[in-house]
């Protein structure tokens, strides 16, 4: 077992050399495997991150896919995955030449695994792409490849809804509407400018689409020390079923019957007694035990409180003890409460 110094040490070197089970680098492989990477013994549940699904109950990934909608696949371009990075474009073209005429081929190394490469094959006609997709799961150069159609867009992707309106982003906080009018007014008559509250972006509306199209030429240009972004104004269409699915938990709570809250009955004034002069640190229990018939102390402050009694007779009995040394006080002030 580790020594006292090893158990108290919290340095990274100690964590790498000694585990809570006392396994050291010189231990056998079987002993090392008994304590896995997540710090759990065999048969125990591994420590993982939280699996919260958010307010909608769908999780971030599922919710984002739902908002994006259904994929729109390309009719002529296919994606070939699973090939090693040393595979050449000529080899892939030769493999799929029997499917149809290939007009273009592109390739790139994957981000997660630099030893793999992805190929994008564009055929001259849709029939060639359909024949290429049929090769999904086949073996090429001793490697099983995955062939699918390229996803060009999604049904809920943002679409341009106003040809006369543009989006201007990456603005500095020093830029105001007058400055935008000065720069973008050179391309056409501006009818409206909507600035964000933080001043980081704006929507500019032109009187004619020609002005908006000409202003797009300012994309990735410098404006007062910032490289601005100028794109057509787009909106994301969200279908009704998506909105209902996203708001279902909230709708269910709203539709549920509200919980009935019983209104607290106010204690009549003839049963409420005001007491003052308590020492610091007194408790409600101490007051209730001192005065028979006391049922509640509210509110209780540092040196005074209001006591509710069960009957008017109990309240009158408490008034008779006015000026007496009670609850650690030299002289307790007791009188009927006015409210």
Short mmCIF file of C-alpha atoms in Angstrom, two decimals:
data_model
loop_
_atom_site.label_atom_id
_atom_site.label_comp_id
_atom_site.label_asym_id
_atom_site.label_seq_id
_atom_site.Cartn_x
_atom_site.Cartn_y
_atom_site.Cartn_z
CA UNK A 1 0.00 0.00 0.00
CA UNK A 2 1.19 3.59 -0.57
CA UNK A 3 2.90 5.36 2.26
CA UNK A 4 1.44 8.28 4.19
CA UNK A 5 3.45 10.74 2.09
CA UNK A 6 2.21 9.17 -1.12
CA UNK A 7 -1.42 9.28 0.05
CA UNK A 8 -1.16 12.95 0.99
CA UNK A 9 0.63 13.95 -2.20
CA UNK A 10 -1.56 15.51 -4.87
CA UNK A 11 1.05 16.15 -7.55
CA UNK A 12 0.46 14.79 -11.08
CA UNK A 13 3.56 12.62 -10.76
CA UNK A 14 2.03 10.83 -7.78
CA UNK A 15 -1.22 10.23 -9.64
CA UNK A 16 0.65 8.68 -12.56
CA UNK A 17 2.85 6.47 -10.39
CA UNK A 18 0.52 5.24 -7.67
CA UNK A 19 -3.21 4.57 -7.71
CA UNK A 20 -5.58 4.22 -4.71
CA UNK A 21 -5.05 0.46 -5.03
CA UNK A 22 -1.30 0.77 -4.71
CA UNK A 23 -0.61 -0.22 -8.33
CA UNK A 24 2.80 1.04 -9.45
CA UNK A 25 4.46 1.00 -12.90
CA UNK A 26 6.32 -2.13 -11.85
CA UNK A 27 3.10 -4.03 -11.19
CA UNK A 28 1.86 -6.70 -13.55
CA UNK A 29 -0.46 -5.90 -16.46
CA UNK A 30 -3.27 -7.86 -14.84
CA UNK A 31 -3.05 -5.69 -11.71
CA UNK A 32 -2.97 -2.51 -13.76
CA UNK A 33 -6.10 -3.49 -15.67
CA UNK A 34 -7.93 -3.92 -12.37
CA UNK A 35 -8.03 -0.14 -12.07
CA UNK A 36 -9.29 1.29 -15.33
CA UNK A 37 -8.75 4.74 -16.78
CA UNK A 38 -11.93 6.15 -15.24
CA UNK A 39 -11.00 5.18 -11.71
CA UNK A 40 -13.63 2.40 -11.36
CA UNK A 41 -13.09 -1.21 -10.43
CA UNK A 42 -14.38 -3.99 -12.69
CA UNK A 43 -18.13 -4.25 -12.23
CA UNK A 44 -18.49 -0.71 -10.95
CA UNK A 45 -20.08 2.08 -12.90
CA UNK A 46 -17.51 4.37 -14.47
CA UNK A 47 -17.46 8.03 -13.62
CA UNK A 48 -18.86 9.92 -16.58
CA UNK A 49 -20.04 13.42 -17.24
CA UNK A 50 -23.59 14.50 -16.65
CA UNK A 51 -26.20 13.35 -19.12
CA UNK A 52 -28.67 16.18 -18.78
CA UNK A 53 -30.99 16.58 -21.74
CA UNK A 54 -31.98 20.16 -21.12
CA UNK A 55 -35.39 21.68 -20.70
CA UNK A 56 -36.82 20.09 -23.82
CA UNK A 57 -35.69 16.59 -22.80
CA UNK A 58 -34.10 15.95 -26.22
CA UNK A 59 -30.47 16.85 -25.62
CA UNK A 60 -28.29 19.27 -27.55
CA UNK A 61 -27.45 16.99 -30.51
CA UNK A 62 -30.96 15.68 -31.06
CA UNK A 63 -32.46 19.15 -30.70
CA UNK A 64 -30.02 20.66 -33.21
CA UNK A 65 -30.76 17.90 -35.73
CA UNK A 66 -34.46 18.43 -35.27
CA UNK A 67 -34.14 22.15 -35.92
CA UNK A 68 -32.06 21.56 -39.05
CA UNK A 69 -34.67 19.29 -40.55
CA UNK A 70 -34.21 16.48 -43.07
CA UNK A 71 -31.03 16.27 -45.16
CA UNK A 72 -31.12 17.17 -48.86
CA UNK A 73 -28.82 14.76 -50.68
CA UNK A 74 -26.93 15.52 -53.87
CA UNK A 75 -28.04 13.70 -57.02
CA UNK A 76 -24.60 13.57 -58.68
CA UNK A 77 -21.98 13.73 -55.87
CA UNK A 78 -21.04 10.82 -53.59
CA UNK A 79 -18.73 10.58 -50.57
CA UNK A 80 -16.25 7.74 -50.19
CA UNK A 81 -14.94 7.14 -46.65
CA UNK A 82 -12.61 4.66 -44.98
CA UNK A 83 -9.63 4.78 -47.34
CA UNK A 84 -6.10 5.44 -46.02
CA UNK A 85 -4.48 8.83 -46.50
CA UNK A 86 -1.97 7.52 -49.06
CA UNK A 87 -4.76 6.60 -51.51
CA UNK A 88 -4.54 8.73 -54.65
CA UNK A 89 -7.35 10.38 -56.61
CA UNK A 90 -6.44 8.36 -59.71
CA UNK A 91 -6.92 5.08 -57.84
CA UNK A 92 -10.39 6.06 -56.65
CA UNK A 93 -11.42 7.31 -60.09
CA UNK A 94 -10.28 4.00 -61.58
CA UNK A 95 -12.31 2.09 -58.98
CA UNK A 96 -15.58 3.95 -59.76
CA UNK A 97 -15.02 4.46 -63.49
CA UNK A 98 -17.36 1.58 -64.23
CA UNK A 99 -20.24 3.39 -62.49
CA UNK A 100 -20.20 6.33 -64.90
CA UNK A 101 -18.28 9.33 -66.17
CA UNK A 102 -16.69 11.34 -63.34
CA UNK A 103 -16.52 15.08 -63.96
CA UNK A 104 -14.70 16.10 -60.77
CA UNK A 105 -12.91 14.51 -57.79
CA UNK A 106 -11.84 16.13 -54.51
CA UNK A 107 -10.18 14.65 -51.45
CA UNK A 108 -9.16 15.77 -47.97
CA UNK A 109 -7.73 14.25 -44.81
CA UNK A 110 -10.25 13.79 -41.98
CA UNK A 111 -9.92 15.95 -38.89
CA UNK A 112 -10.28 13.21 -36.31
CA UNK A 113 -7.96 10.70 -37.95
CA UNK A 114 -5.18 12.03 -40.16
CA UNK A 115 -4.49 8.52 -41.44
CA UNK A 116 -7.85 8.50 -43.26
CA UNK A 117 -8.98 10.41 -46.34
CA UNK A 118 -12.43 11.31 -47.70
CA UNK A 119 -13.15 11.52 -51.44
CA UNK A 120 -15.91 13.48 -53.17
CA UNK A 121 -16.80 12.15 -56.61
CA UNK A 122 -19.05 14.17 -58.92
CA UNK A 123 -20.59 12.19 -61.78
CA UNK A 124 -21.81 13.55 -65.08
CA UNK A 125 -25.31 12.15 -64.55
CA UNK A 126 -27.37 10.91 -61.57
CA UNK A 127 -27.25 7.31 -62.84
CA UNK A 128 -23.52 7.18 -62.17
CA UNK A 129 -23.98 8.38 -58.58
CA UNK A 130 -26.69 5.79 -58.00
CA UNK A 131 -24.41 3.01 -59.27
CA UNK A 132 -21.57 4.25 -57.06
CA UNK A 133 -23.73 4.22 -53.92
CA UNK A 134 -24.45 0.55 -54.59
CA UNK A 135 -20.76 -0.10 -53.81
CA UNK A 136 -21.27 0.79 -50.16
CA UNK A 137 -19.68 -1.82 -47.89
CA UNK A 138 -17.47 -3.35 -50.57
CA UNK A 139 -13.71 -3.90 -50.21
CA UNK A 140 -11.20 -1.72 -52.06
CA UNK A 141 -7.44 -2.15 -51.49
CA UNK A 142 -8.14 -4.52 -48.57
CA UNK A 143 -10.29 -1.84 -46.88
CA UNK A 144 -14.05 -1.78 -46.47
CA UNK A 145 -15.31 1.51 -47.84
CA UNK A 146 -18.46 3.50 -47.09
CA UNK A 147 -20.16 5.21 -50.02
CA UNK A 148 -23.08 7.61 -49.58
CA UNK A 149 -24.56 10.67 -51.23
CA UNK A 150 -23.22 14.05 -50.18
CA UNK A 151 -25.56 16.16 -48.07
CA UNK A 152 -25.83 19.56 -49.71
CA UNK A 153 -28.26 21.20 -47.30
CA UNK A 154 -31.11 20.65 -44.83
CA UNK A 155 -34.77 21.45 -45.17
CA UNK A 156 -34.65 24.00 -42.33
CA UNK A 157 -31.46 25.76 -43.39
CA UNK A 158 -31.67 29.56 -43.45
CA UNK A 159 -33.00 30.92 -46.73
CA UNK A 160 -32.97 34.42 -48.15
CA UNK A 161 -36.43 35.93 -47.58
CA UNK A 162 -35.80 39.57 -48.56
CA UNK A 163 -33.58 40.38 -51.56
CA UNK A 164 -33.37 44.02 -50.45
CA UNK A 165 -31.99 43.26 -46.99
CA UNK A 166 -28.45 42.36 -45.91
CA UNK A 167 -26.74 41.29 -42.71
CA UNK A 168 -23.63 43.14 -41.51
CA UNK A 169 -21.66 41.48 -38.72
CA UNK A 170 -18.39 41.82 -36.77
CA UNK A 171 -18.95 45.52 -36.18
CA UNK A 172 -17.12 47.49 -33.54
CA UNK A 173 -19.09 49.27 -30.84
CA UNK A 174 -17.93 52.64 -32.18
CA UNK A 175 -19.91 52.23 -35.41
CA UNK A 176 -23.37 53.79 -35.38
CA UNK A 177 -26.19 54.15 -37.92
CA UNK A 178 -24.72 57.32 -39.40
CA UNK A 179 -21.45 55.53 -40.11
CA UNK A 180 -23.27 52.60 -41.74
CA UNK A 181 -25.33 55.00 -43.83
CA UNK A 182 -22.15 56.73 -44.97
CA UNK A 183 -20.49 53.46 -46.08
CA UNK A 184 -23.42 51.39 -47.38
CA UNK A 185 -25.37 54.33 -48.77
CA UNK A 186 -22.92 54.50 -51.64
CA UNK A 187 -24.52 51.39 -53.21
CA UNK A 188 -28.16 52.43 -53.11
CA UNK A 189 -30.94 54.14 -51.24
CA UNK A 190 -31.26 52.79 -47.67
CA UNK A 191 -34.75 52.57 -46.23
CA UNK A 192 -34.02 51.15 -42.77
CA UNK A 193 -31.13 50.17 -40.48
CA UNK A 194 -31.68 47.94 -37.44
CA UNK A 195 -28.74 47.88 -35.02
CA UNK A 196 -28.30 45.21 -32.37
CA UNK A 197 -28.32 46.27 -28.74
CA UNK A 198 -24.66 45.38 -28.32
CA UNK A 199 -23.81 47.13 -31.59
CA UNK A 200 -22.05 44.08 -33.01
CA UNK A 201 -24.27 43.54 -36.05
CA UNK A 202 -26.97 45.27 -38.07
CA UNK A 203 -29.62 44.64 -40.74
CA UNK A 204 -29.69 47.12 -43.62
CA UNK A 205 -32.65 47.38 -45.99
CA UNK A 206 -32.32 48.91 -49.47
CA UNK A 207 -35.03 50.32 -51.68
CA UNK A 208 -34.04 47.96 -54.52
CA UNK A 209 -32.30 44.56 -54.68
CA UNK A 210 -29.50 46.04 -56.80
CA UNK A 211 -28.21 48.03 -53.83
CA UNK A 212 -28.15 44.96 -51.56
CA UNK A 213 -26.32 42.91 -54.21
CA UNK A 214 -23.72 45.63 -54.73
CA UNK A 215 -23.17 45.99 -50.96
CA UNK A 216 -22.24 42.31 -50.71
CA UNK A 217 -18.90 43.29 -52.23
CA UNK A 218 -17.90 44.71 -48.83
CA UNK A 219 -17.74 41.19 -47.37
CA UNK A 220 -14.43 40.52 -45.56
CA UNK A 221 -13.33 44.15 -45.92
CA UNK A 222 -11.95 46.40 -43.18
CA UNK A 223 -14.28 48.90 -41.54
CA UNK A 224 -12.83 51.01 -38.73
CA UNK A 225 -10.36 48.32 -37.72
CA UNK A 226 -12.68 45.31 -37.99
CA UNK A 227 -13.08 42.80 -40.82
CA UNK A 228 -16.84 42.91 -41.36
CA UNK A 229 -19.12 40.19 -42.64
CA UNK A 230 -21.76 41.11 -45.23
CA UNK A 231 -24.22 38.42 -46.31
CA UNK A 232 -27.82 38.25 -47.54
CA UNK A 233 -30.40 38.37 -44.79
CA UNK A 234 -31.68 34.87 -44.08
CA UNK A 235 -34.19 33.26 -41.78
CA UNK A 236 -34.51 29.67 -40.65
CA UNK A 237 -37.96 28.24 -41.33
CA UNK A 238 -39.08 26.13 -38.37
CA UNK A 239 -42.02 23.81 -39.08
CA UNK A 240 -44.93 23.67 -36.69
CA UNK A 241 -44.19 20.11 -35.58
CA UNK A 242 -40.70 21.15 -34.52
CA UNK A 243 -42.04 24.00 -32.43
CA UNK A 244 -44.53 21.67 -30.74
CA UNK A 245 -41.87 19.05 -30.05
CA UNK A 246 -39.52 21.63 -28.63
CA UNK A 247 -42.11 23.20 -26.36
CA UNK A 248 -43.88 20.00 -25.32
CA UNK A 249 -42.54 19.88 -21.72
CA UNK A 250 -43.53 23.51 -21.15
CA UNK A 251 -46.95 22.97 -22.74
CA UNK A 252 -47.55 19.93 -20.57
CA UNK A 253 -46.81 21.89 -17.43
CA UNK A 254 -49.09 24.71 -18.54
CA UNK A 255 -51.91 22.29 -19.33
CA UNK A 256 -51.63 20.55 -15.97
CA UNK A 257 -54.09 21.50 -13.29
CA UNK A 258 -52.61 24.23 -11.08
CA UNK A 259 -51.89 23.11 -7.57
CA UNK A 260 -54.36 24.54 -5.13
CA UNK A 261 -52.75 26.58 -2.42
CA UNK A 262 -54.58 26.93 0.81
CA UNK A 263 -54.75 30.51 1.93
CA UNK A 264 -53.30 30.88 5.39
CA UNK A 265 -55.86 32.11 7.83
CA UNK A 266 -54.82 35.25 9.64
CA UNK A 267 -54.76 34.99 13.40
CA UNK A 268 -57.28 37.37 15.05
CA UNK A 269 -55.73 40.33 16.81
CA UNK A 270 -57.07 39.17 20.17
CA UNK A 271 -54.70 36.21 19.93
CA UNK A 272 -51.60 38.08 18.68
CA UNK A 273 -49.17 39.40 21.30
CA UNK A 274 -46.15 41.65 20.73
CA UNK A 275 -43.07 40.92 22.84
CA UNK A 276 -39.84 42.93 22.97
CA UNK A 277 -36.64 43.05 25.02
CA UNK A 278 -35.27 39.60 24.18
CA UNK A 279 -31.54 39.05 24.43
CA UNK A 280 -29.58 38.36 21.28
CA UNK A 281 -29.68 34.71 20.26
CA UNK A 282 -33.11 33.78 21.59
CA UNK A 283 -35.08 31.12 19.70
CA UNK A 284 -38.72 30.58 18.77
CA UNK A 285 -38.77 27.26 20.61
CA UNK A 286 -37.71 29.02 23.79
CA UNK A 287 -40.61 31.48 23.48
CA UNK A 288 -43.20 28.75 22.79
CA UNK A 289 -42.02 26.70 25.77
CA UNK A 290 -42.16 29.73 28.07
CA UNK A 291 -45.72 30.84 27.24
CA UNK A 292 -48.48 28.20 27.42
CA UNK A 293 -50.81 28.26 24.43
CA UNK A 294 -48.22 29.83 22.04
CA UNK A 295 -48.43 28.12 18.65
CA UNK A 296 -46.36 30.30 16.33
CA UNK A 297 -43.70 32.98 16.49
CA UNK A 298 -43.74 35.24 13.44
CA UNK A 299 -42.08 37.43 12.63
CA UNK A 300 -39.06 36.99 14.86
CA UNK A 301 -36.44 39.71 14.85
CA UNK A 302 -33.26 40.25 16.83
CA UNK A 303 -34.93 41.45 20.03
CA UNK A 304 -38.69 41.35 19.42
CA UNK A 305 -41.34 39.10 17.91
CA UNK A 306 -45.08 38.55 17.49
CA UNK A 307 -46.54 35.44 19.13
CA UNK A 308 -49.77 33.77 17.98
CA UNK A 309 -51.79 32.01 20.69
CA UNK A 310 -54.42 29.32 20.34
CA UNK A 311 -57.07 31.15 22.39
CA UNK A 312 -57.69 34.73 23.56
CA UNK A 313 -57.42 33.48 27.16
CA UNK A 314 -53.85 32.27 26.53
CA UNK A 315 -52.98 35.67 25.07
CA UNK A 316 -54.41 37.46 28.16
CA UNK A 317 -52.39 35.14 30.41
CA UNK A 318 -49.24 36.14 28.55
CA UNK A 319 -50.09 39.86 29.00
CA UNK A 320 -50.20 39.31 32.75
CA UNK A 321 -46.49 38.44 32.67
CA UNK A 322 -45.47 41.87 31.38
CA UNK A 323 -42.23 43.16 32.91
CA UNK A 324 -41.11 39.79 34.24
CA UNK A 325 -37.60 38.36 33.59
CA UNK A 326 -38.39 35.75 30.95
CA UNK A 327 -36.38 34.04 28.18
CA UNK A 328 -33.13 35.52 29.48
CA UNK A 329 -34.44 39.10 29.45
CA UNK A 330 -34.31 41.32 32.53
CA UNK A 331 -37.73 42.80 31.83
CA UNK A 332 -39.84 41.53 28.90
CA UNK A 333 -42.24 43.99 27.27
CA UNK A 334 -45.54 42.27 26.45
CA UNK A 335 -48.58 43.97 24.86
CA UNK A 336 -51.31 43.20 22.32
CA UNK A 337 -50.27 43.41 18.70
CA UNK A 338 -51.80 46.23 16.67
CA UNK A 339 -51.59 44.33 13.35
#
